[in-house]
PDB file of C-alpha atoms and ligand atoms in Angstrom:
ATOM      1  CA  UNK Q   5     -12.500   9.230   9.588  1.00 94.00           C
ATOM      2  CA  UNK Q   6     -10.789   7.365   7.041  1.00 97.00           C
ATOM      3  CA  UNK Q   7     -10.881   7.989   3.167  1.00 97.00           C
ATOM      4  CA  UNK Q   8      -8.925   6.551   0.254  1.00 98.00           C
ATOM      5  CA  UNK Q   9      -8.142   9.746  -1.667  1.00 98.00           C
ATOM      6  CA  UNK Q  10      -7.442   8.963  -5.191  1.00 98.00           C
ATOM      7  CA  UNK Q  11      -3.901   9.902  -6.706  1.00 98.00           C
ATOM      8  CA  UNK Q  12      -3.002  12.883  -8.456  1.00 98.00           C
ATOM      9  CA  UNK Q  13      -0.041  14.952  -8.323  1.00 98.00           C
ATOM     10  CA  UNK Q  14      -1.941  17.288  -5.381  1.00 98.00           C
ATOM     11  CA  UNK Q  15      -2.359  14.088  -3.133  1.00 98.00           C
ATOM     12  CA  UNK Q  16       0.940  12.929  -4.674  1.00 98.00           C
ATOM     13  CA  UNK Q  17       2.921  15.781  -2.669  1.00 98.00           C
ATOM     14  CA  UNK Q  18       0.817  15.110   0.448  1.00 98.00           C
ATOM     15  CA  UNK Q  19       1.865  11.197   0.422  1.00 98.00           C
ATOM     16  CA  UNK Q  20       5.612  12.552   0.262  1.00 98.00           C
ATOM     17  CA  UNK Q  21       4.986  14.494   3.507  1.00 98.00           C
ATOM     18  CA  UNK Q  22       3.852  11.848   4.816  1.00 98.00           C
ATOM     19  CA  UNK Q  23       6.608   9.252   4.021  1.00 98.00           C
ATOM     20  CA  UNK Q  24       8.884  11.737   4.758  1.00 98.00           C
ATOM     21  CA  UNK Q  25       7.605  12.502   8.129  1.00 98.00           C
ATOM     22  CA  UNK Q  26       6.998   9.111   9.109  1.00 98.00           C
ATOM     23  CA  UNK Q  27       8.225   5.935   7.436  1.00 98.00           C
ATOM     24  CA  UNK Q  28      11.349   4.275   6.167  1.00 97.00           C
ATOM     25  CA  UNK Q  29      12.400   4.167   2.587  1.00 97.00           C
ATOM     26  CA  UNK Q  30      12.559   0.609   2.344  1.00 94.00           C
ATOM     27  CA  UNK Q  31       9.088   0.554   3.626  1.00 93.00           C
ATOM     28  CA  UNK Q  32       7.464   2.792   0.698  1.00 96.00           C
ATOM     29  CA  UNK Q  33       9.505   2.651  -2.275  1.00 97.00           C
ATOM     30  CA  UNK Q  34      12.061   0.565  -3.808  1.00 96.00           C
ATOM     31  CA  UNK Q  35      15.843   1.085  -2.998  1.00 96.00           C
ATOM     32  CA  UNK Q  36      18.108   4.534  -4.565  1.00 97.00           C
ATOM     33  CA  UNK Q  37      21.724   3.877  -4.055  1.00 96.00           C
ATOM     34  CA  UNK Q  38      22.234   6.797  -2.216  1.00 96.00           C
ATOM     35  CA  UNK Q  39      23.432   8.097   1.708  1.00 95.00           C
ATOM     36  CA  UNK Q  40      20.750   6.413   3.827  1.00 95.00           C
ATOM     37  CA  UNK Q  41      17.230   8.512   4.680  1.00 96.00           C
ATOM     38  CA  UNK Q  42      14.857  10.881   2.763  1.00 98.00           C
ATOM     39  CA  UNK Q  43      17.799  12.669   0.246  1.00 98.00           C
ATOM     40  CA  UNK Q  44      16.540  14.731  -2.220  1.00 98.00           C
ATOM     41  CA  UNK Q  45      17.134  11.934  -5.054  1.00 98.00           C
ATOM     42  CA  UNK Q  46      15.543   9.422  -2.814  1.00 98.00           C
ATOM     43  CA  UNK Q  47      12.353  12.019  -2.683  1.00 98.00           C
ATOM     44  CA  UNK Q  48      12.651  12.587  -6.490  1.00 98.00           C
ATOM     45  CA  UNK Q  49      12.460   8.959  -7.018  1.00 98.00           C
ATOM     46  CA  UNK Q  50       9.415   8.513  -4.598  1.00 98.00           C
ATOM     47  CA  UNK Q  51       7.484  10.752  -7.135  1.00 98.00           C
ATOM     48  CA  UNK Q  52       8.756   9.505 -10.214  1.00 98.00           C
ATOM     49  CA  UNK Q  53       8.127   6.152  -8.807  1.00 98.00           C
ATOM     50  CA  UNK Q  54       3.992   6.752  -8.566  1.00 98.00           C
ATOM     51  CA  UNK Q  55       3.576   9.114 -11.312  1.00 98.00           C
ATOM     52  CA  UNK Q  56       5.652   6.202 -13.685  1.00 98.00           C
ATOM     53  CA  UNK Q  57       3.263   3.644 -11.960  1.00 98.00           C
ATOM     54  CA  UNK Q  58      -0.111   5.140 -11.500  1.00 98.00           C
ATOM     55  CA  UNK Q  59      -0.092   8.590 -12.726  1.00 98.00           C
ATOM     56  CA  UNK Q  60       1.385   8.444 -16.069  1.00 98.00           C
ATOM     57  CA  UNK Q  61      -0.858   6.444 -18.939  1.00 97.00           C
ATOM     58  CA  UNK Q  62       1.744   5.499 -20.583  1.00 98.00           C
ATOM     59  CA  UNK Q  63       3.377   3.266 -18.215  1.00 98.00           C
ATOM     60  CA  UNK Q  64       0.649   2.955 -15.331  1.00 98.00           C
ATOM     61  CA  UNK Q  65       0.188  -0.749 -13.802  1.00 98.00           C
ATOM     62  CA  UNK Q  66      -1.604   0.353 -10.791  1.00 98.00           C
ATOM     63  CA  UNK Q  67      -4.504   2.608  -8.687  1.00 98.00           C
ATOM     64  CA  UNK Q  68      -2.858   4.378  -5.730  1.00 98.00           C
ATOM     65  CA  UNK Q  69      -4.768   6.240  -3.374  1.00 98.00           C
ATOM     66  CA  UNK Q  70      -3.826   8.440  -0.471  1.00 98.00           C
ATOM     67  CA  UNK Q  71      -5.115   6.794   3.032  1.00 98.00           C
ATOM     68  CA  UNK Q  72      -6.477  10.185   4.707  1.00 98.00           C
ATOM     69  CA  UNK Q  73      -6.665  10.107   8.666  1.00 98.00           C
ATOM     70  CA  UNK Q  74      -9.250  12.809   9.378  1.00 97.00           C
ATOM     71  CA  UNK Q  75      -8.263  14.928   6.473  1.00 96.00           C
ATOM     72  CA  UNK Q  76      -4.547  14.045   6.811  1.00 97.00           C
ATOM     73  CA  UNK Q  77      -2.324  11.900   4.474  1.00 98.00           C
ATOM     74  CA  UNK Q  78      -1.512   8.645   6.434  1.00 98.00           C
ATOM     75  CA  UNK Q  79      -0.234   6.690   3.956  1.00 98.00           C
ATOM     76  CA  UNK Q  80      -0.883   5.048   0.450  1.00 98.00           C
ATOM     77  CA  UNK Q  81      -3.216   1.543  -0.927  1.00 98.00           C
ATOM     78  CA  UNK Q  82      -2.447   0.489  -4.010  1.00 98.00           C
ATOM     79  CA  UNK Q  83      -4.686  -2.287  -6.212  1.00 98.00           C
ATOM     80  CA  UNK Q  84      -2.533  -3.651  -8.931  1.00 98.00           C
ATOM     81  CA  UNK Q  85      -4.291  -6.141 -11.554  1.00 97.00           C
ATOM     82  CA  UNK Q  86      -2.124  -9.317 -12.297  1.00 97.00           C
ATOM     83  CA  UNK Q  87      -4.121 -11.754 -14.924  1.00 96.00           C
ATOM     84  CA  UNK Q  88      -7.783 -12.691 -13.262  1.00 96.00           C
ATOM     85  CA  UNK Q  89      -5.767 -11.975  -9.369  1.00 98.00           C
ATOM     86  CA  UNK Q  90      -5.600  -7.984  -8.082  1.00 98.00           C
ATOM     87  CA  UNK Q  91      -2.659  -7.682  -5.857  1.00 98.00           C
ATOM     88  CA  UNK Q  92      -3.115  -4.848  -3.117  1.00 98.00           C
ATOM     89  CA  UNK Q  93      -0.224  -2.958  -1.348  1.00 97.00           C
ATOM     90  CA  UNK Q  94      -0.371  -0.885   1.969  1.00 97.00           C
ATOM     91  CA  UNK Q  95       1.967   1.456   3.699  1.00 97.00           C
ATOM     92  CA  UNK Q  96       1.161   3.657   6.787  1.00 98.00           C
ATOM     93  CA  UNK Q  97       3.202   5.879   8.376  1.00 98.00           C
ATOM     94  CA  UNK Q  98       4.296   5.199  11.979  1.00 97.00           C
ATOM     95  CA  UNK Q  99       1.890   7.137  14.069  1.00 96.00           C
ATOM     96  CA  UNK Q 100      -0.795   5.542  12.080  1.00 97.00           C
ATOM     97  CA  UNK Q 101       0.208   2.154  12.766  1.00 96.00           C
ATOM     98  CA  UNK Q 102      -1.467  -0.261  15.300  1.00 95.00           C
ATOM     99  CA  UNK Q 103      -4.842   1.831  15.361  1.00 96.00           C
ATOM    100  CA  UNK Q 104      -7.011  -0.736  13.221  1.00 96.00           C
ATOM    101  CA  UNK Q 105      -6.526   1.802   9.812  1.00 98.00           C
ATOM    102  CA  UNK Q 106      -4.968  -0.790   8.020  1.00 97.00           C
ATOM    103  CA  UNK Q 107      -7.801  -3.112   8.957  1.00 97.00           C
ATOM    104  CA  UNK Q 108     -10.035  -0.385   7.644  1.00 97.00           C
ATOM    105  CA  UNK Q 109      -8.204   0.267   4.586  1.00 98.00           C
ATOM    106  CA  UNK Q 110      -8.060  -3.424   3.637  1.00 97.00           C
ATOM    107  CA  UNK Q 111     -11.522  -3.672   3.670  1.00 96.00           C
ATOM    108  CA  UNK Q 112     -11.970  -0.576   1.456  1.00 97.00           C
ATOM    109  CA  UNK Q 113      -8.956  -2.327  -1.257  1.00 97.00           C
ATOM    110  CA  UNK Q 114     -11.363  -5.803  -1.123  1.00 96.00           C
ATOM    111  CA  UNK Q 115     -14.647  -4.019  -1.785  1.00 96.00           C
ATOM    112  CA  UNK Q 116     -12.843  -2.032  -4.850  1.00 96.00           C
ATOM    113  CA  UNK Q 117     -11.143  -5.725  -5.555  1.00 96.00           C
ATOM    114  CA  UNK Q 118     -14.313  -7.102  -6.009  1.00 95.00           C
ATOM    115  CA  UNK Q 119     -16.007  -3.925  -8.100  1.00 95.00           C
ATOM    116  CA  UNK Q 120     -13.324  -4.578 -10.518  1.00 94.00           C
ATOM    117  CA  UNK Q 121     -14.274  -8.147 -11.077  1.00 93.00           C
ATOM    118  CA  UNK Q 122     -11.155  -9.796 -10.282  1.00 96.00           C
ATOM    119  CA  UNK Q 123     -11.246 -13.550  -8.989  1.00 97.00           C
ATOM    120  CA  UNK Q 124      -8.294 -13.324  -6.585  1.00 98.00           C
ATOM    121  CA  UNK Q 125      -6.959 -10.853  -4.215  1.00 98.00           C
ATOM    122  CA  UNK Q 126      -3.491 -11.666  -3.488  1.00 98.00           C
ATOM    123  CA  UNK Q 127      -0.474  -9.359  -1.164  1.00 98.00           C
ATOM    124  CA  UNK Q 128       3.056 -10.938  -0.545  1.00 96.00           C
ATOM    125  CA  UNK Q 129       4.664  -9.882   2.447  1.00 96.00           C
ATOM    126  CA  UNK Q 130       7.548 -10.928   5.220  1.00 95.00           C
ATOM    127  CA  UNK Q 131       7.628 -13.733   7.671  1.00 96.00           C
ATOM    128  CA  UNK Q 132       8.511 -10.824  10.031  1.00 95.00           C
ATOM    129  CA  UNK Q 133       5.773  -8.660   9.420  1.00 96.00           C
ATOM    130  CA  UNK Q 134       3.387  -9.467  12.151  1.00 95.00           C
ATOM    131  CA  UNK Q 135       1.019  -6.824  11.418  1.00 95.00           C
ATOM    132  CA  UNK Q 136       0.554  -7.099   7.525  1.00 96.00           C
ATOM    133  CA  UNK Q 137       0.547 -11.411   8.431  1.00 97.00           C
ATOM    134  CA  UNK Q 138      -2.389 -10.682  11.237  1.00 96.00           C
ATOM    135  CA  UNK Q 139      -4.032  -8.400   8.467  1.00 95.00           C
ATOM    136  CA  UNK Q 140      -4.150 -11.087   5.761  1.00 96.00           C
ATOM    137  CA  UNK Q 141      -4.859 -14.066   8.230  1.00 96.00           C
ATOM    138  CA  UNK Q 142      -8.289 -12.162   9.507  1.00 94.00           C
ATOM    139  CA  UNK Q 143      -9.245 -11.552   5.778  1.00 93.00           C
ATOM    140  CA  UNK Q 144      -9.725 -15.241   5.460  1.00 95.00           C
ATOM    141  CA  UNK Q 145      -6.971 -15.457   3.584  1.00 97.00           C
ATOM    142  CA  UNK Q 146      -4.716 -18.605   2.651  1.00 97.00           C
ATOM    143  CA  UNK Q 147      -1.147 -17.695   3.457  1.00 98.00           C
ATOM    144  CA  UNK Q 148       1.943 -19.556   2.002  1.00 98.00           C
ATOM    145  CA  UNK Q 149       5.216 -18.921   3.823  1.00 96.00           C
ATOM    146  CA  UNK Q 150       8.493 -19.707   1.551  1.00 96.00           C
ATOM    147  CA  UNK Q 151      11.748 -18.676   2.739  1.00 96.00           C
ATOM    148  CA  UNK Q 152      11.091 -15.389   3.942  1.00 96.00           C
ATOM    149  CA  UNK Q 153       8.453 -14.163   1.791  1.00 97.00           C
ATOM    150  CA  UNK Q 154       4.627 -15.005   2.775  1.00 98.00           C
ATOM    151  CA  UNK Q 155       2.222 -15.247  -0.071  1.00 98.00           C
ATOM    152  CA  UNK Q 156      -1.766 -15.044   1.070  1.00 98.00           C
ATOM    153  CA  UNK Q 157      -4.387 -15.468  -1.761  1.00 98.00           C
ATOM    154  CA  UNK Q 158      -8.014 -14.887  -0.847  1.00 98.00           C
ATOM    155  CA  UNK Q 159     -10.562 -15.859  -3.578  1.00 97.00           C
ATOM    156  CA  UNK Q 160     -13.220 -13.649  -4.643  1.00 95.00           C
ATOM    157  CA  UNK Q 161     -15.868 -15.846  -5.663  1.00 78.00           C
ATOM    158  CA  UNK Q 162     -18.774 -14.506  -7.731  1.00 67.00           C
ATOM    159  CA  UNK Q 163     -20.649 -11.457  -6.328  1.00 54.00           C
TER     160      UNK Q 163
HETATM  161  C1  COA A 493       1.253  -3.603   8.090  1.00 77.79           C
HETATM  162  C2  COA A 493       0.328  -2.425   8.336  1.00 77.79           C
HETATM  163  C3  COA A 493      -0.284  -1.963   7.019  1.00 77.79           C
HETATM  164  C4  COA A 493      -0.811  -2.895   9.291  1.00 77.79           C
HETATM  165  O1  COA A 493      -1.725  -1.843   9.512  1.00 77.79           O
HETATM  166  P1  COA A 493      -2.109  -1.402  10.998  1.00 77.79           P
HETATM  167  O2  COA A 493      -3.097  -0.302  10.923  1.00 77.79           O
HETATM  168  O3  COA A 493      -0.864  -1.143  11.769  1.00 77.79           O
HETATM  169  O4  COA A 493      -2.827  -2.719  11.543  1.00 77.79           O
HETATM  170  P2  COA A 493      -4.148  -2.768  12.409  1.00 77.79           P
HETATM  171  O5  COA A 493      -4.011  -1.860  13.580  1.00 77.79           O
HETATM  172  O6  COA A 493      -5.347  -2.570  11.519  1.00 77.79           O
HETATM  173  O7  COA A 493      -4.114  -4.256  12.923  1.00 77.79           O
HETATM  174  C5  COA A 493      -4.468  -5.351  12.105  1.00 77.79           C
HETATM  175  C6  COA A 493      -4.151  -6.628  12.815  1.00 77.79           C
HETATM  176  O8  COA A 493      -2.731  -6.761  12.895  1.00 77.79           O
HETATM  177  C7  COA A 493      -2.312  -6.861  14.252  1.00 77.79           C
HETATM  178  N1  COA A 493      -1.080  -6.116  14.347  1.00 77.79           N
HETATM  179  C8  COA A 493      -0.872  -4.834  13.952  1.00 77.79           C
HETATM  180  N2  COA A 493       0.417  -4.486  14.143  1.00 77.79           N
HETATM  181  C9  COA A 493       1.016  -5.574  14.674  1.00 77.79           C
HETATM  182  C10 COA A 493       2.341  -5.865  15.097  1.00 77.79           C
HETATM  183  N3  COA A 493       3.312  -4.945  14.995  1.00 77.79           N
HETATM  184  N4  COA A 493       2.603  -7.105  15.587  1.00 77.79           N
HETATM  185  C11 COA A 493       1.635  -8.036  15.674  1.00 77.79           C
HETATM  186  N5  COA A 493       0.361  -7.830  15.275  1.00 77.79           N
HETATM  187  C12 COA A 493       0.054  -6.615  14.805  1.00 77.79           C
HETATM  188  C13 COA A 493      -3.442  -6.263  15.064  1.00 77.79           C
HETATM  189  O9  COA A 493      -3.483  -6.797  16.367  1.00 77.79           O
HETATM  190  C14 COA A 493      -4.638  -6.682  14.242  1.00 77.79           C
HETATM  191  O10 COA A 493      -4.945  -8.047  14.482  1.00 77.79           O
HETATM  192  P3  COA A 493      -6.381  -8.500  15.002  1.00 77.79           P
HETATM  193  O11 COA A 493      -7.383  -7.915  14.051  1.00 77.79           O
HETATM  194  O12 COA A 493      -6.285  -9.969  14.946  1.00 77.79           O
HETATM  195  O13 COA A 493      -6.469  -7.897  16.367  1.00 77.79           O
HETATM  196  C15 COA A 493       1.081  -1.233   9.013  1.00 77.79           C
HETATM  197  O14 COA A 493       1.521  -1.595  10.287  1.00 77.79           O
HETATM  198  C16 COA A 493       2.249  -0.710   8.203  1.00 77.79           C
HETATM  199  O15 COA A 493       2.069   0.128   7.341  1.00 77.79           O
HETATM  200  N6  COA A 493       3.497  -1.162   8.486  1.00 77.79           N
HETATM  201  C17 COA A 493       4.689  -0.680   7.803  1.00 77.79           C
HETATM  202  C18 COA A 493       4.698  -0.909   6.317  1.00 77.79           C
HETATM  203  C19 COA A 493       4.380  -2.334   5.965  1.00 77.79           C
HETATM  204  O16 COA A 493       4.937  -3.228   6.551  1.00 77.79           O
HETATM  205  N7  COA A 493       3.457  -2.517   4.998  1.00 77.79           N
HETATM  206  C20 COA A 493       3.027  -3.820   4.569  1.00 77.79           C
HETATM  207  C21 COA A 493       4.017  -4.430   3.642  1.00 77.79           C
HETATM  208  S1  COA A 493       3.378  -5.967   3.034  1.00 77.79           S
END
């Protein structure tokens, strides 16, 4: 069964397990110049990194939740307003991948999309990311390649 836990600094822990156990860096968080893997600076800045952008009110920009496999942190969506648009973010860790959860979970980030009233829902990816390109394409959505980065924009329309 798969839930979208909200974040807090309990679930917060659990989604470092998780990227610890299972993804890359690069994949979850942005770069720490520092010796390559899951160093304790590059974990310190995992959590400062969510609790700066969702956790803290001062400075939050984003909703993260937890993606919960039967009961077990899988990875993390994130919903991130940007004028009328809401961009959405999704990691999951490797054992998670190729199961249809992200398929699952992207439904769950449009139906909040669309509770919060926003008229777009955009995600930017890679050209080289087959999975997240597949994912956007069977949304419906309209996908702009540029270089290496691949826009997709899927409008909301009124409910
Ligand atoms: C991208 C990601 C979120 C996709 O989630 P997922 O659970 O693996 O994808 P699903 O199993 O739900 O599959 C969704 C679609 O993508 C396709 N797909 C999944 N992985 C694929 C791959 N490696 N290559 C090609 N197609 C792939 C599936 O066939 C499916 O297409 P379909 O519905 O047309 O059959 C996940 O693989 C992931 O977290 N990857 C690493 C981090 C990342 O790249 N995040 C996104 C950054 S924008």
């Amino acid at each position: 069964m798969i839930r979208l836990t909200p974040l807090d600094e309990t679930a917060l822990a659990r989604l470092l397990e998780a990227a610890v156990a299972g993804a890359d860096p690069l994949d979850v968080m942005p770069p720490v110049d520092d010796p390559p893997g899951w160093t304790p600076a590059r974990r310190a800045a995992f959590l400062a990194f969510h609790r700066a952008r969702s956790l803290a009110p001062a400075t939050a920009v984003e909703r993260t939740w937890v993606i919960d496999v039967d009961g077990v942190a899988a990875g993390a969506a994130r919903l991130e307003p940007r004028g009328d648009a809401v961009e959405a973010g999704i990691w999951l860790s490797r054992d998670a991948r190729g199961r249809g959860i992200g398929r699952q979970v992207t439904a769950l980030l449009l139906a909040e999309a669309r509770e919060s009233g926003a008229a777009r829902f955009v995600a930017s990816t890679t050209a080289g990311n087959h999975g997240a390109r597949a994912l956007l394409s069977g949304l419906g959505a309209d996908l702009v390649t540029e270089g290496d980065e691949v826009a997709a924009t899927l409008p909301l329309g009124p409910r």
